[in-house]
Amino acid sequence: MKRELPVYRIEGTDFVIDVANLQLSEKANPENVIPLSDMRDVGDGYVFDYSPKEKNIPMLFSDDTDVRTVKIPELVQLDPVGMAEKYGCSIHEMQDKTDFSLMVDQQALGRRLMGQLPTVDIAGHTFYVDIRMDMLRPKDDFLSNGIVFNQIDHFYDDDRKVYTIPYNPKKHEFQDLDYDNITSVPKDLIVISFPHESVLDPIGYNRKGGWDETYGLKETHLKSHFEAKVVDWKETGIEATIQENINKQRKQQNQIKQTGKEQKSGKQQRRGPKL
């Protein structure tokens, strides 16, 4: 049987503690949710502005004057059973835990704070996530250009939160395509997919942005190592682009041939009789 989730009352309204999705959802209206990420983490709980009228955080330009500051306890206090189930520990082990110590991989955190960069395996080669240099830097290959983030920003899928890029496995670097003229799938390139740099190295990303280095780690799932996914070319839509280019080139060739025939026909017509 499904466990009945605990409820926390905010200004007279009951909210279900949804640990699985890290949010509060109104018991009487489950579609009305308050994500944990929209609250301010104050160490021993979470603080946010609350509108009893909207039963949520007020909209940015809301004219609601009855807005109150609300503080709720940590999730380990609101739903210790749910947190123990989600993060694989016993209720006994939960006694001395905080949300941060439970939700953030402490070993990965320690390694990163000691200066160890996260790594990404890309088609069998190790890359360092080097936010300071704005790139994925290949290990033991100083001739490679690597993968520079500001060169691949237009390959980022905001919905899926990943980059999907063409990659040269021999040179260990990003290699763009000539999309206007490509007429076949590149045999020396593959397509890879990996998360945004804020996921690959949230601490380095926070430092670069000037935020507290542990900001957002509870939602990010800090890791020391990632593996890029190899994507089939058929999933990229490149075949449609190739066919368009082939059709375009055929049309241009036919136009050239037709123009040549017309010019030749015109010359023949302009010739006078031999004297």
PDB file of C-alpha atoms in Angstrom:
ATOM      1  CA  MET A   1       0.000   0.000   0.000  1.00  0.00           C
ATOM      2  CA  LYS A   2       1.088   3.528  -0.720  1.00  0.00           C
ATOM      3  CA  ARG A   3       2.282   5.445   2.303  1.00  0.00           C
ATOM      4  CA  GLU A   4       0.172   8.425   3.265  1.00  0.00           C
ATOM      5  CA  LEU A   5       2.376  11.477   2.952  1.00  0.00           C
ATOM      6  CA  PRO A   6       2.645  13.880   5.881  1.00  0.00           C
ATOM      7  CA  VAL A   7       0.893  17.248   5.805  1.00  0.00           C
ATOM      8  CA  TYR A   8       2.129  20.654   6.959  1.00  0.00           C
ATOM      9  CA  ARG A   9      -0.269  23.546   7.548  1.00  0.00           C
ATOM     10  CA  ILE A  10       0.658  26.999   6.228  1.00  0.00           C
ATOM     11  CA  GLU A  11      -1.608  29.899   7.207  1.00  0.00           C
ATOM     12  CA  GLY A  12      -4.639  27.624   7.467  1.00  0.00           C
ATOM     13  CA  THR A  13      -3.981  25.601   4.294  1.00  0.00           C
ATOM     14  CA  ASP A  14      -2.764  21.995   4.348  1.00  0.00           C
ATOM     15  CA  PHE A  15       0.197  21.139   2.096  1.00  0.00           C
ATOM     16  CA  VAL A  16       1.415  17.615   1.366  1.00  0.00           C
ATOM     17  CA  ILE A  17       5.180  17.099   1.844  1.00  0.00           C
ATOM     18  CA  ASP A  18       6.309  15.684  -1.501  1.00  0.00           C
ATOM     19  CA  VAL A  19       9.886  14.548  -0.883  1.00  0.00           C
ATOM     20  CA  ALA A  20      10.075  12.683  -4.210  1.00  0.00           C
ATOM     21  CA  ASN A  21       9.660  15.925  -6.158  1.00  0.00           C
ATOM     22  CA  LEU A  22      11.105  18.263  -3.499  1.00  0.00           C
ATOM     23  CA  GLN A  23       7.986  20.376  -3.252  1.00  0.00           C
ATOM     24  CA  LEU A  24       4.861  21.138  -1.260  1.00  0.00           C
ATOM     25  CA  SER A  25       1.526  20.487  -2.937  1.00  0.00           C
ATOM     26  CA  GLU A  26      -1.793  21.805  -1.697  1.00  0.00           C
ATOM     27  CA  LYS A  27      -3.828  18.903  -0.336  1.00  0.00           C
ATOM     28  CA  ALA A  28      -7.114  20.214  -1.735  1.00  0.00           C
ATOM     29  CA  ASN A  29      -5.533  21.246  -5.050  1.00  0.00           C
ATOM     30  CA  PRO A  30      -2.489  19.041  -5.914  1.00  0.00           C
ATOM     31  CA  GLU A  31      -1.690  21.135  -9.006  1.00  0.00           C
ATOM     32  CA  ASN A  32      -0.846  24.069  -6.747  1.00  0.00           C
ATOM     33  CA  VAL A  33       2.780  23.390  -5.799  1.00  0.00           C
ATOM     34  CA  ILE A  34       5.574  25.300  -4.086  1.00  0.00           C
ATOM     35  CA  PRO A  35       8.971  23.924  -5.202  1.00  0.00           C
ATOM     36  CA  LEU A  36      11.789  23.769  -2.690  1.00  0.00           C
ATOM     37  CA  SER A  37      13.994  25.536  -5.247  1.00  0.00           C
ATOM     38  CA  ASP A  38      11.784  28.644  -4.982  1.00  0.00           C
ATOM     39  CA  MET A  39      12.427  28.921  -1.236  1.00  0.00           C
ATOM     40  CA  ARG A  40      15.406  30.465   0.536  1.00  0.00           C
ATOM     41  CA  ASP A  41      17.587  27.919   2.285  1.00  0.00           C
ATOM     42  CA  VAL A  42      18.419  29.299   5.741  1.00  0.00           C
ATOM     43  CA  GLY A  43      20.256  26.255   7.091  1.00  0.00           C
ATOM     44  CA  ASP A  44      17.730  25.015   9.622  1.00  0.00           C
ATOM     45  CA  GLY A  45      14.739  25.312   7.293  1.00  0.00           C
ATOM     46  CA  TYR A  46      13.314  27.219   4.352  1.00  0.00           C
ATOM     47  CA  VAL A  47      11.850  30.721   4.118  1.00  0.00           C
ATOM     48  CA  PHE A  48       9.575  32.162   1.451  1.00  0.00           C
ATOM     49  CA  ASP A  49       6.967  34.867   0.890  1.00  0.00           C
ATOM     50  CA  TYR A  50       3.442  33.472   1.021  1.00  0.00           C
ATOM     51  CA  SER A  51       0.109  34.828  -0.153  1.00  0.00           C
ATOM     52  CA  PRO A  52      -2.881  33.322   1.726  1.00  0.00           C
ATOM     53  CA  LYS A  53      -5.045  34.528  -1.146  1.00  0.00           C
ATOM     54  CA  GLU A  54      -3.042  32.710  -3.859  1.00  0.00           C
ATOM     55  CA  LYS A  55      -1.969  29.941  -1.446  1.00  0.00           C
ATOM     56  CA  ASN A  56       1.464  30.157  -2.992  1.00  0.00           C
ATOM     57  CA  ILE A  57       4.446  32.437  -3.452  1.00  0.00           C
ATOM     58  CA  PRO A  58       2.957  35.646  -4.908  1.00  0.00           C
ATOM     59  CA  MET A  59       3.500  36.418  -8.566  1.00  0.00           C
ATOM     60  CA  LEU A  60       6.280  38.870  -9.400  1.00  0.00           C
ATOM     61  CA  PHE A  61       3.951  41.816 -10.121  1.00  0.00           C
ATOM     62  CA  SER A  62       1.138  40.738  -7.821  1.00  0.00           C
ATOM     63  CA  ASP A  63      -0.980  43.495  -6.241  1.00  0.00           C
ATOM     64  CA  ASP A  64      -1.661  41.307  -3.211  1.00  0.00           C
ATOM     65  CA  THR A  65      -0.843  43.367  -0.093  1.00  0.00           C
ATOM     66  CA  ASP A  66      -1.344  40.479   2.350  1.00  0.00           C
ATOM     67  CA  VAL A  67       1.991  38.733   1.863  1.00  0.00           C
ATOM     68  CA  ARG A  68       3.610  36.972   4.793  1.00  0.00           C
ATOM     69  CA  THR A  69       7.052  35.543   5.433  1.00  0.00           C
ATOM     70  CA  VAL A  70       6.810  31.836   6.180  1.00  0.00           C
ATOM     71  CA  LYS A  71       9.465  29.483   7.524  1.00  0.00           C
ATOM     72  CA  ILE A  72       9.120  25.711   7.370  1.00  0.00           C
ATOM     73  CA  PRO A  73      11.371  23.043   8.950  1.00  0.00           C
ATOM     74  CA  GLU A  74      13.828  20.898   6.994  1.00  0.00           C
ATOM     75  CA  LEU A  75      12.517  17.897   5.070  1.00  0.00           C
ATOM     76  CA  VAL A  76      14.271  15.493   7.450  1.00  0.00           C
ATOM     77  CA  GLN A  77      11.914  16.823  10.116  1.00  0.00           C
ATOM     78  CA  LEU A  78       8.813  17.147   7.948  1.00  0.00           C
ATOM     79  CA  ASP A  79       9.073  13.636   6.476  1.00  0.00           C
ATOM     80  CA  PRO A  80      11.937  11.564   7.946  1.00  0.00           C
ATOM     81  CA  VAL A  81      10.497   8.314   6.561  1.00  0.00           C
ATOM     82  CA  GLY A  82      10.296   9.687   3.017  1.00  0.00           C
ATOM     83  CA  MET A  83      13.812  11.115   3.197  1.00  0.00           C
ATOM     84  CA  ALA A  84      15.196   7.839   4.529  1.00  0.00           C
ATOM     85  CA  GLU A  85      13.545   5.930   1.675  1.00  0.00           C
ATOM     86  CA  LYS A  86      14.712   8.367  -0.993  1.00  0.00           C
ATOM     87  CA  TYR A  87      18.338   8.553   0.125  1.00  0.00           C
ATOM     88  CA  GLY A  88      18.742   4.937   1.250  1.00  0.00           C
ATOM     89  CA  CYS A  89      19.316   5.147   4.971  1.00  0.00           C
ATOM     90  CA  SER A  90      17.561   3.967   8.101  1.00  0.00           C
ATOM     91  CA  ILE A  91      15.399   6.059  10.406  1.00  0.00           C
ATOM     92  CA  HIS A  92      18.067   5.594  13.076  1.00  0.00           C
ATOM     93  CA  GLU A  93      20.697   7.116  10.751  1.00  0.00           C
ATOM     94  CA  MET A  94      18.380  10.068  10.152  1.00  0.00           C
ATOM     95  CA  GLN A  95      18.614  11.304  13.738  1.00  0.00           C
ATOM     96  CA  ASP A  96      21.715  13.444  13.257  1.00  0.00           C
ATOM     97  CA  LYS A  97      21.135  14.291   9.610  1.00  0.00           C
ATOM     98  CA  THR A  98      20.354  17.662   8.089  1.00  0.00           C
ATOM     99  CA  ASP A  99      18.870  18.111   4.619  1.00  0.00           C
ATOM    100  CA  PHE A 100      22.275  19.234   3.342  1.00  0.00           C
ATOM    101  CA  SER A 101      24.235  16.311   4.819  1.00  0.00           C
ATOM    102  CA  LEU A 102      21.700  13.832   3.458  1.00  0.00           C
ATOM    103  CA  MET A 103      20.936  15.316   0.031  1.00  0.00           C
ATOM    104  CA  VAL A 104      24.503  16.276  -0.942  1.00  0.00           C
ATOM    105  CA  ASP A 105      27.163  13.619  -1.566  1.00  0.00           C
ATOM    106  CA  GLN A 106      29.609  14.550   1.195  1.00  0.00           C
ATOM    107  CA  GLN A 107      32.512  12.610  -0.331  1.00  0.00           C
ATOM    108  CA  ALA A 108      32.067  14.342  -3.691  1.00  0.00           C
ATOM    109  CA  LEU A 109      31.748  17.664  -1.878  1.00  0.00           C
ATOM    110  CA  GLY A 110      34.948  17.092   0.078  1.00  0.00           C
ATOM    111  CA  ARG A 111      36.913  16.149  -3.037  1.00  0.00           C
ATOM    112  CA  ARG A 112      35.693  19.215  -4.909  1.00  0.00           C
ATOM    113  CA  LEU A 113      36.440  21.617  -2.046  1.00  0.00           C
ATOM    114  CA  MET A 114      39.955  20.157  -1.909  1.00  0.00           C
ATOM    115  CA  GLY A 115      40.424  21.222  -5.534  1.00  0.00           C
ATOM    116  CA  GLN A 116      39.668  18.024  -7.448  1.00  0.00           C
ATOM    117  CA  LEU A 117      37.840  18.802 -10.689  1.00  0.00           C
ATOM    118  CA  PRO A 118      34.876  16.644 -11.777  1.00  0.00           C
ATOM    119  CA  THR A 119      35.471  14.459 -14.823  1.00  0.00           C
ATOM    120  CA  VAL A 120      33.432  13.339 -17.835  1.00  0.00           C
ATOM    121  CA  ASP A 121      34.064  10.185 -19.839  1.00  0.00           C
ATOM    122  CA  ILE A 122      33.471  10.934 -23.540  1.00  0.00           C
ATOM    123  CA  ALA A 123      33.710   7.904 -25.815  1.00  0.00           C
ATOM    124  CA  GLY A 124      36.415   6.379 -23.625  1.00  0.00           C
ATOM    125  CA  HIS A 125      38.476   9.526 -23.025  1.00  0.00           C
ATOM    126  CA  THR A 126      38.524  11.482 -19.754  1.00  0.00           C
ATOM    127  CA  PHE A 127      37.798  15.206 -19.715  1.00  0.00           C
ATOM    128  CA  TYR A 128      38.144  17.610 -16.787  1.00  0.00           C
ATOM    129  CA  VAL A 129      35.256  19.996 -16.137  1.00  0.00           C
ATOM    130  CA  ASP A 130      37.268  23.214 -16.037  1.00  0.00           C
ATOM    131  CA  ILE A 131      34.812  26.061 -15.397  1.00  0.00           C
ATOM    132  CA  ARG A 132      37.646  28.556 -14.896  1.00  0.00           C
ATOM    133  CA  MET A 133      38.788  27.878 -18.474  1.00  0.00           C
ATOM    134  CA  ASP A 134      35.167  27.590 -19.691  1.00  0.00           C
ATOM    135  CA  MET A 135      35.688  24.151 -21.178  1.00  0.00           C
ATOM    136  CA  LEU A 136      35.793  20.396 -20.943  1.00  0.00           C
ATOM    137  CA  ARG A 137      39.545  19.879 -21.038  1.00  0.00           C
ATOM    138  CA  PRO A 138      40.830  16.513 -22.338  1.00  0.00           C
ATOM    139  CA  LYS A 139      43.232  14.646 -20.114  1.00  0.00           C
ATOM    140  CA  ASP A 140      46.703  13.947 -21.558  1.00  0.00           C
ATOM    141  CA  ASP A 141      46.009  15.617 -24.912  1.00  0.00           C
ATOM    142  CA  PHE A 142      47.512  19.100 -25.046  1.00  0.00           C
ATOM    143  CA  LEU A 143      47.027  19.415 -28.820  1.00  0.00           C
ATOM    144  CA  SER A 144      43.258  19.137 -28.562  1.00  0.00           C
ATOM    145  CA  ASN A 145      40.998  22.196 -28.534  1.00  0.00           C
ATOM    146  CA  GLY A 146      38.666  20.356 -26.179  1.00  0.00           C
ATOM    147  CA  ILE A 147      35.051  21.431 -25.817  1.00  0.00           C
ATOM    148  CA  VAL A 148      34.628  25.139 -25.081  1.00  0.00           C
ATOM    149  CA  PHE A 149      31.250  25.973 -23.565  1.00  0.00           C
ATOM    150  CA  ASN A 150      30.793  29.365 -25.249  1.00  0.00           C
ATOM    151  CA  GLN A 151      31.312  27.675 -28.630  1.00  0.00           C
ATOM    152  CA  ILE A 152      28.493  25.184 -28.084  1.00  0.00           C
ATOM    153  CA  ASP A 153      25.860  27.357 -26.368  1.00  0.00           C
ATOM    154  CA  HIS A 154      23.549  27.106 -29.426  1.00  0.00           C
ATOM    155  CA  PHE A 155      23.608  23.306 -29.047  1.00  0.00           C
ATOM    156  CA  TYR A 156      22.026  23.491 -25.587  1.00  0.00           C
ATOM    157  CA  ASP A 157      18.521  22.049 -25.170  1.00  0.00           C
ATOM    158  CA  ASP A 158      16.845  24.009 -22.380  1.00  0.00           C
ATOM    159  CA  ASP A 159      13.978  21.522 -22.071  1.00  0.00           C
ATOM    160  CA  ARG A 160      16.235  18.486 -21.622  1.00  0.00           C
ATOM    161  CA  LYS A 161      19.002  20.461 -19.847  1.00  0.00           C
ATOM    162  CA  VAL A 162      21.756  18.949 -22.003  1.00  0.00           C
ATOM    163  CA  TYR A 163      24.213  19.803 -24.760  1.00  0.00           C
ATOM    164  CA  THR A 164      24.105  17.583 -27.856  1.00  0.00           C
ATOM    165  CA  ILE A 165      27.121  18.212 -30.082  1.00  0.00           C
ATOM    166  CA  PRO A 166      29.155  16.699 -32.962  1.00  0.00           C
ATOM    167  CA  TYR A 167      32.449  15.376 -31.602  1.00  0.00           C
ATOM    168  CA  ASN A 168      35.705  14.171 -33.140  1.00  0.00           C
ATOM    169  CA  PRO A 169      36.824  11.133 -31.084  1.00  0.00           C
ATOM    170  CA  LYS A 170      40.298  11.078 -32.649  1.00  0.00           C
ATOM    171  CA  LYS A 171      41.074  14.721 -31.939  1.00  0.00           C
ATOM    172  CA  HIS A 172      39.114  14.730 -28.650  1.00  0.00           C
ATOM    173  CA  GLU A 173      37.328  17.950 -29.512  1.00  0.00           C
ATOM    174  CA  PHE A 174      34.101  19.554 -30.627  1.00  0.00           C
ATOM    175  CA  GLN A 175      33.806  19.863 -34.404  1.00  0.00           C
ATOM    176  CA  ASP A 176      31.003  21.856 -35.975  1.00  0.00           C
ATOM    177  CA  LEU A 177      29.327  20.972 -39.258  1.00  0.00           C
ATOM    178  CA  ASP A 178      28.716  22.927 -42.446  1.00  0.00           C
ATOM    179  CA  TYR A 179      24.947  22.621 -42.234  1.00  0.00           C
ATOM    180  CA  ASP A 180      24.391  24.552 -45.482  1.00  0.00           C
ATOM    181  CA  ASN A 181      26.383  22.109 -47.586  1.00  0.00           C
ATOM    182  CA  ILE A 182      26.549  18.773 -45.769  1.00  0.00           C
ATOM    183  CA  THR A 183      25.350  15.903 -48.009  1.00  0.00           C
ATOM    184  CA  SER A 184      26.274  12.805 -45.962  1.00  0.00           C
ATOM    185  CA  VAL A 185      26.646  11.754 -42.340  1.00  0.00           C
ATOM    186  CA  PRO A 186      30.256  12.447 -41.239  1.00  0.00           C
ATOM    187  CA  LYS A 187      32.082   9.132 -40.788  1.00  0.00           C
ATOM    188  CA  ASP A 188      34.817  10.565 -38.566  1.00  0.00           C
ATOM    189  CA  LEU A 189      32.429  12.258 -36.101  1.00  0.00           C
ATOM    190  CA  ILE A 190      29.969  11.052 -33.494  1.00  0.00           C
ATOM    191  CA  VAL A 191      27.239  12.846 -31.547  1.00  0.00           C
ATOM    192  CA  ILE A 192      27.498  13.116 -27.769  1.00  0.00           C
ATOM    193  CA  SER A 193      25.217  14.477 -25.077  1.00  0.00           C
ATOM    194  CA  PHE A 194      26.077  15.724 -21.575  1.00  0.00           C
ATOM    195  CA  PRO A 195      24.609  18.048 -18.904  1.00  0.00           C
ATOM    196  CA  HIS A 196      25.035  21.787 -18.492  1.00  0.00           C
ATOM    197  CA  GLU A 197      28.176  22.979 -16.719  1.00  0.00           C
ATOM    198  CA  SER A 198      26.062  24.037 -13.728  1.00  0.00           C
ATOM    199  CA  VAL A 199      25.311  20.320 -13.251  1.00  0.00           C
ATOM    200  CA  LEU A 200      28.774  19.020 -14.135  1.00  0.00           C
ATOM    201  CA  ASP A 201      30.450  21.330 -11.608  1.00  0.00           C
ATOM    202  CA  PRO A 202      27.918  23.344  -9.575  1.00  0.00           C
ATOM    203  CA  ILE A 203      30.579  24.538  -7.128  1.00  0.00           C
ATOM    204  CA  GLY A 204      32.827  25.896  -9.887  1.00  0.00           C
ATOM    205  CA  TYR A 205      29.784  27.397 -11.605  1.00  0.00           C
ATOM    206  CA  ASN A 206      28.716  29.118  -8.370  1.00  0.00           C
ATOM    207  CA  ARG A 207      32.209  30.496  -7.840  1.00  0.00           C
ATOM    208  CA  LYS A 208      32.334  31.896 -11.362  1.00  0.00           C
ATOM    209  CA  GLY A 209      28.907  33.507 -10.943  1.00  0.00           C
ATOM    210  CA  GLY A 210      29.832  35.058  -7.599  1.00  0.00           C
ATOM    211  CA  TRP A 211      27.321  33.001  -5.565  1.00  0.00           C
ATOM    212  CA  ASP A 212      27.886  30.965  -2.422  1.00  0.00           C
ATOM    213  CA  GLU A 213      29.750  27.851  -3.541  1.00  0.00           C
ATOM    214  CA  THR A 214      27.198  25.471  -1.987  1.00  0.00           C
ATOM    215  CA  TYR A 215      24.176  27.265  -3.469  1.00  0.00           C
ATOM    216  CA  GLY A 216      21.630  24.859  -5.013  1.00  0.00           C
ATOM    217  CA  LEU A 217      23.604  21.692  -4.257  1.00  0.00           C
ATOM    218  CA  LYS A 218      20.568  19.993  -2.716  1.00  0.00           C
ATOM    219  CA  GLU A 219      18.761  20.062  -6.059  1.00  0.00           C
ATOM    220  CA  THR A 220      21.813  19.478  -8.259  1.00  0.00           C
ATOM    221  CA  HIS A 221      22.957  16.042  -7.029  1.00  0.00           C
ATOM    222  CA  LEU A 222      26.679  16.741  -6.810  1.00  0.00           C
ATOM    223  CA  LYS A 223      28.840  14.108  -8.535  1.00  0.00           C
ATOM    224  CA  SER A 224      32.550  13.616  -9.160  1.00  0.00           C
ATOM    225  CA  HIS A 225      32.247  11.749 -12.461  1.00  0.00           C
ATOM    226  CA  PHE A 226      29.869  11.700 -15.426  1.00  0.00           C
ATOM    227  CA  GLU A 227      29.605   9.714 -18.636  1.00  0.00           C
ATOM    228  CA  ALA A 228      28.560  11.413 -21.868  1.00  0.00           C
ATOM    229  CA  LYS A 229      25.879   9.648 -23.873  1.00  0.00           C
ATOM    230  CA  VAL A 230      26.579   8.685 -27.493  1.00  0.00           C
ATOM    231  CA  VAL A 231      23.585   9.691 -29.616  1.00  0.00           C
ATOM    232  CA  ASP A 232      22.565   8.078 -32.911  1.00  0.00           C
ATOM    233  CA  TRP A 233      22.821  10.484 -35.848  1.00  0.00           C
ATOM    234  CA  LYS A 234      19.221   9.578 -36.737  1.00  0.00           C
ATOM    235  CA  GLU A 235      18.041  11.223 -33.514  1.00  0.00           C
ATOM    236  CA  THR A 236      19.584  14.578 -34.429  1.00  0.00           C
ATOM    237  CA  GLY A 237      17.491  15.432 -37.480  1.00  0.00           C
ATOM    238  CA  ILE A 238      20.631  15.689 -39.625  1.00  0.00           C
ATOM    239  CA  GLU A 239      19.178  13.343 -42.263  1.00  0.00           C
ATOM    240  CA  ALA A 240      16.488  15.896 -43.129  1.00  0.00           C
ATOM    241  CA  THR A 241      19.148  18.608 -43.487  1.00  0.00           C
ATOM    242  CA  ILE A 242      21.251  16.331 -45.705  1.00  0.00           C
ATOM    243  CA  GLN A 243      18.278  15.574 -47.962  1.00  0.00           C
ATOM    244  CA  GLU A 244      17.432  19.268 -48.233  1.00  0.00           C
ATOM    245  CA  ASN A 245      21.004  20.040 -49.277  1.00  0.00           C
ATOM    246  CA  ILE A 246      21.021  17.198 -51.834  1.00  0.00           C
ATOM    247  CA  ASN A 247      17.756  18.459 -53.318  1.00  0.00           C
ATOM    248  CA  LYS A 248      19.101  22.000 -53.361  1.00  0.00           C
ATOM    249  CA  GLN A 249      22.309  20.940 -55.127  1.00  0.00           C
ATOM    250  CA  ARG A 250      20.363  18.896 -57.691  1.00  0.00           C
ATOM    251  CA  LYS A 251      18.148  21.882 -58.392  1.00  0.00           C
ATOM    252  CA  GLN A 252      21.192  24.119 -58.825  1.00  0.00           C
ATOM    253  CA  GLN A 253      22.831  21.587 -61.149  1.00  0.00           C
ATOM    254  CA  ASN A 254      19.666  21.300 -63.225  1.00  0.00           C
ATOM    255  CA  GLN A 255      19.476  25.083 -63.463  1.00  0.00           C
ATOM    256  CA  ILE A 256      23.098  25.229 -64.625  1.00  0.00           C
ATOM    257  CA  LYS A 257      22.470  22.530 -67.221  1.00  0.00           C
ATOM    258  CA  GLN A 258      19.333  24.291 -68.427  1.00  0.00           C
ATOM    259  CA  THR A 259      21.166  27.604 -68.644  1.00  0.00           C
ATOM    260  CA  GLY A 260      23.981  25.922 -70.596  1.00  0.00           C
ATOM    261  CA  LYS A 261      21.517  24.409 -73.058  1.00  0.00           C
ATOM    262  CA  GLU A 262      19.801  27.748 -73.591  1.00  0.00           C
ATOM    263  CA  GLN A 263      23.117  29.505 -74.165  1.00  0.00           C
ATOM    264  CA  LYS A 264      24.217  26.813 -76.617  1.00  0.00           C
ATOM    265  CA  SER A 265      20.887  26.954 -78.413  1.00  0.00           C
ATOM    266  CA  GLY A 266      21.121  30.743 -78.644  1.00  0.00           C
ATOM    267  CA  LYS A 267      24.611  30.595 -80.144  1.00  0.00           C
ATOM    268  CA  GLN A 268      23.498  28.102 -82.750  1.00  0.00           C
ATOM    269  CA  GLN A 269      20.583  30.309 -83.702  1.00  0.00           C
ATOM    270  CA  ARG A 270      22.818  33.380 -84.044  1.00  0.00           C
ATOM    271  CA  ARG A 271      25.186  31.669 -86.489  1.00  0.00           C
ATOM    272  CA  GLY A 272      24.785  32.882 -90.095  1.00  0.00           C
ATOM    273  CA  PRO A 273      25.290  30.818 -93.271  1.00  0.00           C
ATOM    274  CA  LYS A 274      28.863  29.936 -94.165  1.00  0.00           C
ATOM    275  CA  LEU A 275      30.320  32.054 -96.941  1.00  0.00           C
TER     276      LEU A 275
END
